[in-house]
Each structure stands twice: as structure tokens, then as C-alpha cells.
Coordinates of C-alpha atoms in Angstrom, one line a residue:
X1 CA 126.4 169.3 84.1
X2 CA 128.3 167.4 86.4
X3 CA 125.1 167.6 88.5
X4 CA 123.7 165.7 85.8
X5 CA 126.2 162.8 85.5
X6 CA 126.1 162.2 89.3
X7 CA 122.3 161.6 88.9
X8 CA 122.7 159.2 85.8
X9 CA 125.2 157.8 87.5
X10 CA 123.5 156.8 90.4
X11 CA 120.4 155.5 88.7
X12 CA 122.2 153.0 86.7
X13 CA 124.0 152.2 90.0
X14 CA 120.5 151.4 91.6
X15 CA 119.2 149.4 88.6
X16 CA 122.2 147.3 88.7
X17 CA 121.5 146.3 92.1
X18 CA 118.2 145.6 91.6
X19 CA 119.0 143.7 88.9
X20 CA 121.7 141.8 91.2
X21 CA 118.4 141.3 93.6
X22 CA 116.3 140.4 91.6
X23 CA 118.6 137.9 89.9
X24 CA 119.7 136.6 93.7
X25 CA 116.3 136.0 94.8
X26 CA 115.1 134.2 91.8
X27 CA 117.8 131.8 91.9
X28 CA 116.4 130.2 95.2
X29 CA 113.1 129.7 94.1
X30 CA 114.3 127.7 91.0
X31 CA 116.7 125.8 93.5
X32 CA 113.8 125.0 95.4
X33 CA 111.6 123.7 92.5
X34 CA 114.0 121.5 90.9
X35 CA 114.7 119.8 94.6
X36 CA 110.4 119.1 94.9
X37 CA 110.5 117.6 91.6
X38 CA 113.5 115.3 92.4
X39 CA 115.1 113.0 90.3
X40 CA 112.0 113.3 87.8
X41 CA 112.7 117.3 86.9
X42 CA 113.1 117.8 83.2
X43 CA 111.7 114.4 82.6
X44 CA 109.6 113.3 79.7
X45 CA 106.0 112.4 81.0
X46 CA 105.6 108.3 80.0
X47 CA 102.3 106.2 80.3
X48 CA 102.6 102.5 80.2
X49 CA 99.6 100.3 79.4
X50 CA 99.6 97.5 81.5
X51 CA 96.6 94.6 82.1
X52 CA 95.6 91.2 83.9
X53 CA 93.2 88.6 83.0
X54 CA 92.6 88.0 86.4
X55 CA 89.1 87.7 88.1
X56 CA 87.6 90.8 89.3
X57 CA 88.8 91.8 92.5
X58 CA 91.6 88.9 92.6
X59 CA 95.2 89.5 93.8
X60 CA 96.3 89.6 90.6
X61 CA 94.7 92.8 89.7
X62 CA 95.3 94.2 93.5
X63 CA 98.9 94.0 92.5
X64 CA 98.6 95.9 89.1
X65 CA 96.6 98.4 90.4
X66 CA 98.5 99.1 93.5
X67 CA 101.7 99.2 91.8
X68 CA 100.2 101.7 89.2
X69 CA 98.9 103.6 92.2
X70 CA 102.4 104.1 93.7
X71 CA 104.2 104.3 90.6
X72 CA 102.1 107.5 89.5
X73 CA 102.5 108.8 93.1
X74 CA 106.6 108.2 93.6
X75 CA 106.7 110.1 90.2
X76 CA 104.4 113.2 90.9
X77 CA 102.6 111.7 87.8
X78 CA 105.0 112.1 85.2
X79 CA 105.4 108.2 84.8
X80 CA 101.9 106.6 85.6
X81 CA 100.5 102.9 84.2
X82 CA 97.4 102.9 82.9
X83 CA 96.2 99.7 83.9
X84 CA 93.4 97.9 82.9
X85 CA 92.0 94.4 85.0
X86 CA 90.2 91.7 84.0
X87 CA 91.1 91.1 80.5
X88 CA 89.8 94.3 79.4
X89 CA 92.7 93.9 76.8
X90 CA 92.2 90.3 76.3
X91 CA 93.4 86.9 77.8
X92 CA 96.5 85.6 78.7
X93 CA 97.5 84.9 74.9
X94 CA 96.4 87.8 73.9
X95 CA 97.8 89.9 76.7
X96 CA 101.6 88.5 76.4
X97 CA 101.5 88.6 72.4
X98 CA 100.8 92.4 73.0
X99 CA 103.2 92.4 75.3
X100 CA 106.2 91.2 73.4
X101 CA 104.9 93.3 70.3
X102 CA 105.1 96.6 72.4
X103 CA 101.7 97.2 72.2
X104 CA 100.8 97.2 75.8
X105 CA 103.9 97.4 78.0
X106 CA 103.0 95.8 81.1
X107 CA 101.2 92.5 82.0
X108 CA 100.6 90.9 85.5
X109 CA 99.4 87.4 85.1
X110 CA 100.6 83.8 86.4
X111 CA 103.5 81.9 85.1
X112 CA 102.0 79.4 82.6
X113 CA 101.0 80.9 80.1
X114 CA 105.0 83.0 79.6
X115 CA 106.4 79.5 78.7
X116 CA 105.2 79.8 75.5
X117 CA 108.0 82.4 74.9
X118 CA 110.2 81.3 77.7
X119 CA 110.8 78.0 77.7
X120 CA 112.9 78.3 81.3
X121 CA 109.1 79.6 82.8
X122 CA 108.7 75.9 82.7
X123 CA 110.6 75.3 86.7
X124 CA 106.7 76.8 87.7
X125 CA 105.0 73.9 86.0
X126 CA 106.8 71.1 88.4
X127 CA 103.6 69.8 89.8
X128 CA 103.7 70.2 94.2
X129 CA 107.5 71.9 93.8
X130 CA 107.0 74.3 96.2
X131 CA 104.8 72.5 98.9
X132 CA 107.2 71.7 101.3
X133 CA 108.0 75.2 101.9
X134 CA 106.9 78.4 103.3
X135 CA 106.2 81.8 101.6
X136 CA 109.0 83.2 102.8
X137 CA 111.6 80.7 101.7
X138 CA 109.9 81.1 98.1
X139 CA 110.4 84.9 98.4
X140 CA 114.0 84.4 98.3
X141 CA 114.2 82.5 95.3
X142 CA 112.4 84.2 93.2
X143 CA 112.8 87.9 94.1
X144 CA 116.5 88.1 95.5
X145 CA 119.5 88.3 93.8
X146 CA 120.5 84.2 93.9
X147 CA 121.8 82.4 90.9
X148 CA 118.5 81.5 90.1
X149 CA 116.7 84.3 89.9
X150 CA 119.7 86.1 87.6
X151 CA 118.7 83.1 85.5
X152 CA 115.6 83.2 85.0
X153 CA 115.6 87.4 84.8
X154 CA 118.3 86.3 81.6
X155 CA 115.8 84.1 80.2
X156 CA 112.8 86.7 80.1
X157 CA 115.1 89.4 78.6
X158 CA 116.2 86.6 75.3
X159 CA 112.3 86.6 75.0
X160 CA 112.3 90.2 74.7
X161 CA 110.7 90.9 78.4
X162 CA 111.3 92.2 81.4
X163 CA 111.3 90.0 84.7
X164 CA 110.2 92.4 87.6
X165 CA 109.5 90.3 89.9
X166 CA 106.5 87.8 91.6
X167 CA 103.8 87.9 94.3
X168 CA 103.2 84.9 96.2
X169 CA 102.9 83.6 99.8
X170 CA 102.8 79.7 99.8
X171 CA 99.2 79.5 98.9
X172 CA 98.3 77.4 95.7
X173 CA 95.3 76.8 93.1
X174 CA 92.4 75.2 94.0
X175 CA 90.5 72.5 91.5
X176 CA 86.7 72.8 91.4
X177 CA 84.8 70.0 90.5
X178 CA 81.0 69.2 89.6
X179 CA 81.9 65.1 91.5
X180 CA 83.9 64.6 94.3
X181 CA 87.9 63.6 93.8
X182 CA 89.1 62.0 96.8
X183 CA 92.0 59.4 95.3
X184 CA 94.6 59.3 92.9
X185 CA 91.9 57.0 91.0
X186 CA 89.2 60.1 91.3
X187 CA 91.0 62.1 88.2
X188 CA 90.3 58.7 85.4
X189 CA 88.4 60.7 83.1
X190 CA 88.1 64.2 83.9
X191 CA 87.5 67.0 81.6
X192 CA 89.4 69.6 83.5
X193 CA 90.2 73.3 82.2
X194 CA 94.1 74.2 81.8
X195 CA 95.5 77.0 80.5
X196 CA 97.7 76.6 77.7
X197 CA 100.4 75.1 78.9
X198 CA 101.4 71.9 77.5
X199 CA 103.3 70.7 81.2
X200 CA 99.8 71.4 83.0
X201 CA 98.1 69.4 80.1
X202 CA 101.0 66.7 80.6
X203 CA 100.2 66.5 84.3
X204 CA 97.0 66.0 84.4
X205 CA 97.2 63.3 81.3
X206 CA 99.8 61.5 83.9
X207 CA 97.1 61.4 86.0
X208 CA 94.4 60.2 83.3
X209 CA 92.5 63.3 83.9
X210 CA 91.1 64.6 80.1
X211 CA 92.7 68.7 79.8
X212 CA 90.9 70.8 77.5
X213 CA 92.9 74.5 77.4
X214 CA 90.3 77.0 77.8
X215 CA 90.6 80.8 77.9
X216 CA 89.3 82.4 81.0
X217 CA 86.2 84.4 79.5
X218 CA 85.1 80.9 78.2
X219 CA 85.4 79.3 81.4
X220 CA 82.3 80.4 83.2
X221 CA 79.8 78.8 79.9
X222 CA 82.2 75.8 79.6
X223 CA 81.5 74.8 83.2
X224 CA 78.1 75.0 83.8
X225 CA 77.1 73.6 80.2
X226 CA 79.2 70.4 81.0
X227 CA 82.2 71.0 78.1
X228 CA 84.5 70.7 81.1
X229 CA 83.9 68.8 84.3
X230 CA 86.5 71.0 86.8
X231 CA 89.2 73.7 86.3
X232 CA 92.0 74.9 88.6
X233 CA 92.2 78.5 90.3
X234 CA 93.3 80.3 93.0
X235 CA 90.5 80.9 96.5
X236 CA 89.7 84.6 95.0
X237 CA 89.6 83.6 91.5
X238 CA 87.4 81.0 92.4
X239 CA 84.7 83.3 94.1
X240 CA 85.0 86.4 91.8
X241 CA 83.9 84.0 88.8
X242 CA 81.0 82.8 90.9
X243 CA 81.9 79.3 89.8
X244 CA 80.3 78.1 93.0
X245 CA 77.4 78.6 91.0
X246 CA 78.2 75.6 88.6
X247 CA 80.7 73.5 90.7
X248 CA 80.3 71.5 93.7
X249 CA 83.3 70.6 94.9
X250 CA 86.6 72.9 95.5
X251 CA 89.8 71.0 96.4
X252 CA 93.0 71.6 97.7
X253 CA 95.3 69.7 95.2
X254 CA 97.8 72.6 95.4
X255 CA 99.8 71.2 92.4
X256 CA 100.4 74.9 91.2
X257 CA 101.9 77.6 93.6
X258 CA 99.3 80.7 93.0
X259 CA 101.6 83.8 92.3
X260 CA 101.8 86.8 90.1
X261 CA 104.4 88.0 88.3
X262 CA 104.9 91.6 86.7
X263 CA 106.2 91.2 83.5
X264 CA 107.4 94.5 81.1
X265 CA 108.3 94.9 77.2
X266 CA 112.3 94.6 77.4
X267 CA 112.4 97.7 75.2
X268 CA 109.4 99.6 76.7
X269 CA 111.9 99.2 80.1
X270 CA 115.3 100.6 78.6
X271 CA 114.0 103.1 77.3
X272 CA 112.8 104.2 80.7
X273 CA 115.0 106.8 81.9
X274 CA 116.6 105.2 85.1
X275 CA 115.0 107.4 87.5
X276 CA 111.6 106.0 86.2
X277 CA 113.3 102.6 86.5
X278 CA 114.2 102.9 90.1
X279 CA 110.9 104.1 90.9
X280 CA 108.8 101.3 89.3
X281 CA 111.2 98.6 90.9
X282 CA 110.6 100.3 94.3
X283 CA 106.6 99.9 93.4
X284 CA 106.9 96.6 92.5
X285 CA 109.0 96.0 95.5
X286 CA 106.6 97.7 97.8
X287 CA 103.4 96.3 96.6
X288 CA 104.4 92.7 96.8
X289 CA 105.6 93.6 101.0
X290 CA 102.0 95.1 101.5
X291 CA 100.5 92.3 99.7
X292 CA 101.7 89.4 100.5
X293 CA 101.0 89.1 104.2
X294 CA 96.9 89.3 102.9
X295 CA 98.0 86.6 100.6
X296 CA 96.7 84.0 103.6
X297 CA 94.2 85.3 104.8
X298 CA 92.8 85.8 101.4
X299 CA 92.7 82.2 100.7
X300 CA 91.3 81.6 104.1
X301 CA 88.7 83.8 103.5
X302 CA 87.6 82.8 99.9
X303 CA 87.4 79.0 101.1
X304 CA 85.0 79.9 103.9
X305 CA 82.9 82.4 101.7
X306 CA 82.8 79.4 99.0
X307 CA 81.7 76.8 101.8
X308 CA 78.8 79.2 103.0
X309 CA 77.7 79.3 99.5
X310 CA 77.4 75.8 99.0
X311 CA 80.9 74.4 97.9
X312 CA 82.5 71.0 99.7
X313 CA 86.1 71.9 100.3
X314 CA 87.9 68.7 99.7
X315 CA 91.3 68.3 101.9
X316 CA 94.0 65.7 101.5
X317 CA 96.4 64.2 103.6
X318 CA 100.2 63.9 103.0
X319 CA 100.1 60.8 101.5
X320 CA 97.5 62.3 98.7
X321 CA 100.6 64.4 97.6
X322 CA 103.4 62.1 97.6
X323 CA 101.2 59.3 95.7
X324 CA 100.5 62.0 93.3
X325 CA 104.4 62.5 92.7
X326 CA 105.3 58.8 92.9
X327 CA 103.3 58.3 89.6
X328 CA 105.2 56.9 87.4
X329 CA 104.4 59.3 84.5
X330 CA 104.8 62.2 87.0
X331 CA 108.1 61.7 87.5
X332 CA 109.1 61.8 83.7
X333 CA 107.7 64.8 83.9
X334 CA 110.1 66.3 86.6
X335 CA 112.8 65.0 84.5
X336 CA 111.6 66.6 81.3
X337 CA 110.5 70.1 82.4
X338 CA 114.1 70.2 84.1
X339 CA 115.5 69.6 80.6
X340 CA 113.0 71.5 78.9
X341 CA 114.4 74.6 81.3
X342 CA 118.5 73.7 80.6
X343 CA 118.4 72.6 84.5
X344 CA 117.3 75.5 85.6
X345 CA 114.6 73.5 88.1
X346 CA 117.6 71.5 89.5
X347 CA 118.7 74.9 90.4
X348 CA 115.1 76.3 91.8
X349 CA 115.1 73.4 93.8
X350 CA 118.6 73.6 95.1
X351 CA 118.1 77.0 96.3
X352 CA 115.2 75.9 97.8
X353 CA 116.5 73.6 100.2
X354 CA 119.5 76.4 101.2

């Protein structure tokens, strides 16, 4: 009997200590998984829909989509952005009242079209603001952590968005043209396309030009059927439309400064956990480093390809620019969009000049 019990005794002795082993080894391997999946294990999967109503192929949707792309990767896919270009979802009305109604959580687009709902977007529409300086300079104000840039981010949260932040690289919009604009003078009576943005309408009434707001699936029909007589876009813009095709002149007024902005749902972003957070920043971060340095040699690029394909590029001197700004009804409208933005473009401009 006690021959037995040693025997019994033994087995359960054995079976605890493979159970001790077993237990031992498994813990490592669950150690190990957690650490691969990072900050993102036991997270929720989330897809944000995001969109432009950029051209085809245009910076605009380069941005999106690369941000998407690095986004999805940082995250092992369990928060991706399911992104669709060239208002797929609809134009830039459409887009941003989607936008702020949650039903699409991302947008890239330019700044005009967001003072609608922020009224401090305005400090973009100061016509030549930003010509005296370089990309870099730009970069500082409106993606580092200055007074004006806290400002502004305030401004887009009271609208119920999410400021992440802008692409850009000192290059501006072009204006194509079916007859040549070579003075202040030139503008008297042209129907040019804006978007709908009362300041860009204002501006080019200052300058007795006619502005019909247009959105951009129209704009194509609208040009070449003689409704409007020019309309103002970025090099790549320009050349993905194929408005070469119905325009003969492309000019560099550079009265707008061409840049992107990402913009989210302020309630779409809190209620991403902060992991996700710090990992879409870093995305939106990293794409605009990659992309800006293509930013001029982009525009370079598209103002050649448009000249081999029939185009006149139409350049100005310095004194084009500063009798544009010395009009009379251009400088009310300095003083009113600063107003219109609680001096928030007296700030802009400040920083600027740091």
C-alpha cells in the first residue's frame, strides 16, 4: 500500500511541474505578442472616411493618400483611413458639411472653402500675404506651436473640427485665362471662377474682375463653353483638369498661397483612443516632411508640361504685386478680413516677420 501512495505521489508531483512549465513557457510568448502589437494591443479596430476634391493626381490627394498609407501601416491596420480623391464624396461644400455632421471624418482640401464655418480661416484669404516669404518660414507658422497656430487650432475646434495641420511650400495658385492679363487694368471685366469664398469674390471685385463661384466638377464645362473667362488653381490642378485644353493663358498672380490642410470631425478625433491620436499626428507630420520638398519642383514641372502643350505662362514683375496691394479697395480688404478673424491676421503677420 504504501508502495502505492509513493507512486500517486509522485505523479501528481510530475503533473504539477508540468503544469508550472507549461504555465512558465506560455507566459513569454504572450509577453512577446503584446510587445509586437505595441501601444495598439487590445485596441478597437477604427476606419475613418476621409476625401479631397482635388484634381486627379494633385498634391492634395498625394497628401491624403500617403497619410492613409502610413496611418494603416504605424497601426498594423487596426486604425486605417479609407480615403477617397477627387470628390468621389463630393465638393468642397459638400465634403466639409459631411465633415462637421460626422459623416465622413476626414477632409484634405485648401483653406477657403472652411471659412464658411470658421470665420478666423479668413487670415488665408489676405490676397499676396505670404509672398514675401519662403516655405520654410510659412512652416513655422502654421504647423509649430506659436501663438498663432494655438489660435487658429482653438478656432477649428468652436467649429466642431480638428486642425491637424497644412502642406505647403511657398508655391501659390495660378490664374488661367482664355486673353492675356498683363496690368492691373487687364482684370476690368473678367468672369473668373472662385470658390465660395466671399474674401476671394471681394478681391477680385477690388480689382473689377466679375467672380462667379463655381464648384470644381463644373469648372471644366464652364470654361470651355465661355460661362467663365479664367479661374485660379494650383500648377498640378491646372494640368490634371486638362484646362490647357480650353485656356490660353496661365499666370502667376500668386494672390493665394497653394496649401493643404487635414482637417478631422472634433468628435470623430476624441474619441480616438490616444495611441491612434499619436499615430495619425505622426502621419500627418511625416507626410507633410516627405512632401513638401516635391512641393517645387511640382510647380516647376506642371508650368513646363502646360507650356509644351500650348499654354503662355504669363510672369510679372515686383511692381505687378505691390500695385495690386496699393488698390485702394484692396486695402479695405486687409483691414476687414483682419477684423473679420478678431485680429488674428495681425498676429499671422507678426509671426511672420519673427
Amino acid at each position: 500500500m504504501d508502495r502505492i501512495w509513493k507512486k500517486l505521489a509522485a505523479a501528481c508531483l510530475g503533473m504539477v511541474l508540468l503544469l508550472g512549465t507549461a504555465a512558465c513557457g506560455s507566459q513569454p510568448a504572450a509577453e512577446n505578442k503584446e510587445k509586437e502589437a505595441g501601444p495598439y494591443a487590445g485596441l478597437p479596430k477604427v476606419v475613418l472616411v476621409g476625401g479631397d476634391s482635388s484634381g486627379k493626381g494633385s498634391v492634395g490627394q498625394r497628401f491624403g493618400e500617403l497619410v492613409a498609407q502610413k496611418v494603416g501601416k504605424k497601426t498594423g491596420g487596426q486604425l486605417t483611413i479609407d480615403y477617397h480623391p477627387n470628390a468621389e464624396l463630393g465638393g468642397d461644400e459638400d465634403l466639409l458639411r459631411q465633415l462637421r455632421a460626422n459623416d465622413i471624418q476626414l477632409v484634405v482640401g485648401q483653406m477657403a472653402p472652411v471659412t464658411a464655418f470658421v470665420p478666423e480661416g479668413a487670415v488665408f484669404d489676405l490676397p499676396m500675404v505670404f509672398a514675401p516669404y519662403d516655405g520654410k518660414t510659412i512652416d513655422r507658422v502654421l504647423n509649430g506651436d506659436g501663438s498663432f497656430r494655438q489660435k487658429l487650432a482653438a478656432a477649428y475646434d468652436r467649429a466642431g473640427l480638428h486642425y491637424m495641420g497644412t502642406l505647403q511650400n511657398g508655391t501659390y495658385r495660378l490664374m488661367t485665362s482664355n486673353r492675356p492679363v498683363k496690368r492691373v487694368e487687364d482684370f476690368q471685366g473678367l468672369k473668373i471662377r472662385t470658390m465660395s469664398n466671399r474674401n476671394h469674390m471681394a478681391f477680385w471685385s477690388a480689382l473689377g474682375a466679375n467672380p462667379t463661384p463655381l464648384a470644381w466638377p463644373e469648372l471644366y464645362f464652364s470654361l470651355q463653353s465661355g460661362i467663365v473667362d479664367a479661374e485660379e488653381n494650383a500648377a498640378d490642378s491646372i494640368l490634371s483638369a486638362n484646362f490647357n485644353e480650353v485656356q490660353k493663358y496661365v499666370a502667376e498672380t500668386n494672390v493665394i498661397l497653394y496649401a493643404n490642410e487635414m482637417v478631422l470631425n472634433k468628435k470623430a478625433w476624441e474619441n480616438l483612443p490616444k495611441a491612434y491620436q499619436k499615430a495619425l499626428e505622426d502621419a500627418v507630420r511625416e507626410a507633410r516632411e516627405e512632401l513638401a520638398p516635391t512641393l517645387i519642383q511640382v510647380d516647376r514641372d506642371c508650368k513646363e508640361k502646360l507650356q509644351k502643350k500650348g499654354m503662355t505662362l504669363v510672369a510679372y514683375p515686383p511692381e505687378f504685386y505691390q500695385a495690386v496691394r496699393n488698390q485702394p479697395a484692396v486695402q479695405e480688404l486687409y483691414k476687414k478680413i483682419d477684423a473679420q478673424t478678431g485680429g488674428l491676421g495681425t498676429v499671422m503677420r507678426e509671426e511672420l516677420e519673427k
